[in-house]
XYZ file of C-alpha atoms in Angstrom:
201
model
C -5.402 173.284 257.948
C -9.138 172.379 258.204
C -8.762 170.555 254.850
C -5.907 168.410 256.206
C -7.744 167.656 259.512
C -10.851 166.908 257.470
C -9.042 164.494 255.223
C -7.467 162.632 258.151
C -10.874 162.477 260.005
C -12.559 160.744 257.008
C -9.707 158.467 256.212
C -10.696 155.470 258.318
C -14.171 156.390 259.483
C -16.896 153.681 258.852
C -19.506 156.346 258.377
C -17.461 158.020 255.684
C -19.020 158.379 252.226
C -17.068 158.520 249.042
C -18.289 162.105 248.586
C -16.998 163.083 251.998
C -13.504 161.956 251.018
C -13.787 163.651 247.685
C -14.757 166.925 249.337
C -11.802 166.667 251.670
C -9.418 166.086 248.756
C -10.937 169.051 246.911
C -10.348 171.274 249.950
C -6.762 170.003 250.283
C -6.080 170.636 246.564
C -7.596 174.172 246.862
C -5.397 174.879 249.940
C -2.258 173.717 248.059
C -3.171 175.838 245.092
C -3.808 178.930 247.277
C -0.489 178.449 249.010
C 1.527 177.847 245.815
C -0.226 179.409 242.756
C -1.667 182.540 244.314
C 1.697 183.815 245.576
C 3.340 182.935 242.256
C 0.686 184.962 240.309
C 1.278 187.764 242.675
C 5.037 187.737 242.220
C 4.762 187.416 238.469
C 2.236 190.229 238.030
C 3.933 192.430 240.547
C 7.282 191.936 238.730
C 5.686 192.816 235.400
C 4.041 195.906 236.916
C 7.395 196.901 238.491
C 9.231 196.598 235.161
C 6.568 198.610 233.289
C 6.310 201.277 235.979
C 10.081 201.690 236.289
C 10.245 202.110 232.437
C 7.596 204.761 232.777
C 9.560 206.509 235.587
C 12.678 206.542 233.422
C 10.776 207.883 230.352
C 9.044 210.578 232.444
C 12.347 211.651 234.048
C 13.935 211.921 230.511
C 11.023 213.898 229.040
C 10.005 216.159 231.850
C 12.232 219.016 233.278
C 12.033 221.151 236.316
C 12.406 224.816 235.514
C 12.143 227.964 237.601
C 9.147 230.239 237.053
C 8.784 233.839 238.157
C 5.431 235.175 239.491
C 4.047 238.108 237.414
C 0.876 238.389 239.454
C -1.587 236.142 241.430
C -4.761 234.966 239.779
C -8.039 234.243 241.359
C -8.410 230.501 241.558
C -11.694 228.586 241.616
C -11.820 224.889 242.588
C -12.662 224.138 238.907
C -9.219 225.486 237.911
C -7.268 222.643 239.430
C -5.655 220.614 236.623
C -4.915 217.100 237.859
C -2.379 216.624 235.032
C -0.160 219.543 236.182
C -0.030 218.952 239.960
C -1.747 217.347 242.880
C -4.535 219.472 244.112
C -3.194 219.159 247.743
C 0.072 220.731 246.714
C -1.552 223.815 245.190
C -1.794 226.861 247.315
C -2.351 229.493 244.609
C -2.650 230.059 240.827
C -0.409 232.695 239.250
C 0.534 234.342 236.008
C 4.140 233.501 235.527
C 7.113 233.653 233.129
C 9.550 230.746 232.656
C 12.176 229.573 230.211
C 11.823 226.100 228.602
C 14.695 223.694 228.391
C 14.888 224.338 224.606
C 15.446 228.059 225.404
C 12.038 229.447 224.455
C 10.325 231.879 226.790
C 6.770 231.165 228.092
C 4.115 233.232 229.857
C 0.910 231.919 231.271
C -1.205 230.840 234.224
C 0.259 227.993 236.318
C -0.476 226.487 239.703
C 2.139 227.479 242.248
C 3.160 225.975 245.563
C 3.373 229.340 247.231
C 1.394 230.409 250.314
C 1.414 234.156 249.494
C 2.774 234.746 245.919
C 4.152 238.254 245.147
C 5.469 239.565 241.829
C 9.047 238.435 241.432
C 8.753 235.372 243.679
C 10.427 232.253 242.029
C 9.114 228.682 242.224
C 9.725 225.367 240.400
C 7.369 223.907 237.788
C 7.600 220.798 235.613
C 7.573 221.235 231.782
C 8.225 219.172 228.735
C 11.145 220.048 226.392
C 9.110 222.726 224.715
C 8.010 224.493 227.902
C 4.386 223.121 228.195
C 3.521 222.434 231.796
C 3.263 218.810 232.762
C 2.706 216.682 235.873
C 5.589 215.966 238.130
C 7.278 212.748 237.069
C 6.490 209.563 238.927
C 9.286 208.587 241.384
C 10.820 205.155 241.737
C 9.499 204.547 245.283
C 5.918 205.324 244.338
C 6.252 203.066 241.271
C 7.524 200.216 243.467
C 4.678 200.783 245.955
C 2.150 200.487 243.073
C 3.743 197.387 241.789
C 3.687 195.742 245.347
C -0.021 196.649 245.642
C -0.649 195.145 242.138
C 1.093 191.954 243.012
C -0.685 191.622 246.358
C -4.036 192.326 244.699
C -3.346 189.689 242.027
C -2.440 187.091 244.676
C -5.730 187.872 246.535
C -7.752 187.644 243.380
C -6.127 184.305 242.485
C -6.807 182.953 245.959
C -10.472 184.109 245.731
C -10.876 182.445 242.269
C -9.451 179.163 243.655
C -11.763 179.269 246.649
C -14.728 180.079 244.469
C -13.850 177.105 242.216
C -13.640 174.903 245.300
C -17.031 176.080 246.496
C -18.528 175.443 243.048
C -17.196 171.914 242.941
C -18.408 171.066 246.433
C -21.773 172.685 245.683
C -22.149 170.465 242.624
C -21.129 167.412 244.625
C -23.712 168.192 247.362
C -26.417 168.740 244.690
C -25.670 165.289 243.172
C -25.687 163.721 246.689
C -29.136 165.213 247.381
C -30.321 164.121 243.988
C -29.226 160.515 244.815
C -30.966 160.743 248.187
C -34.161 161.858 246.468
C -33.970 158.864 244.113
C -33.437 156.506 247.060
C -36.363 158.035 248.946
C -38.534 157.814 245.875
C -37.826 154.085 245.613
C -38.236 153.432 249.386
C -41.038 156.037 249.928
C -44.251 154.063 249.114
C -43.368 151.281 251.568
C -41.359 153.178 254.205
C -42.772 152.909 257.729
C -45.252 150.119 256.941
C -45.176 147.011 259.226
C -43.679 144.162 257.434
C -42.820 146.261 254.379
C -40.196 144.480 252.309
C -40.558 141.178 254.075
């Protein structure tokens, strides 16, 4: 809005310089670009991210399977045992030795993180595995994927607006530098005689 007010203010002002009007037009052009291009970039990038993430969600749900594991015994767990690929650290309450059957029918035995407060032998809990029974991270859900896509689109719009504003500031900075250079040239020409009585007469 400042750009529009500035453009109107300099339109018929006798003190207006050409560069003042040019700066106002640059500001107006930047505002139009921020209001039109930045949202478009956000929508396009957010849509592309949504499509890619939803494909990933679909692929993960096809390749990862939830199976039931049975606790054999609890293991001592140090903070270094947390595997970010198998589960979120906040969901882990214990680490146990467990048995489970893979989707392909093979039997497995090994240490896994468990979401049990007080695991006892024979307790059952769910884990995620691939088709061959190897433990994997929980698959991404559709809602989380959409949230990530929205954040990506919003971030892209903000970056685009920032780049447009940076471009506007660079253009105005160059215009001001040129204006000051012209003023310096004018002062250099007028400088030796400026202030003398009768100078130039």
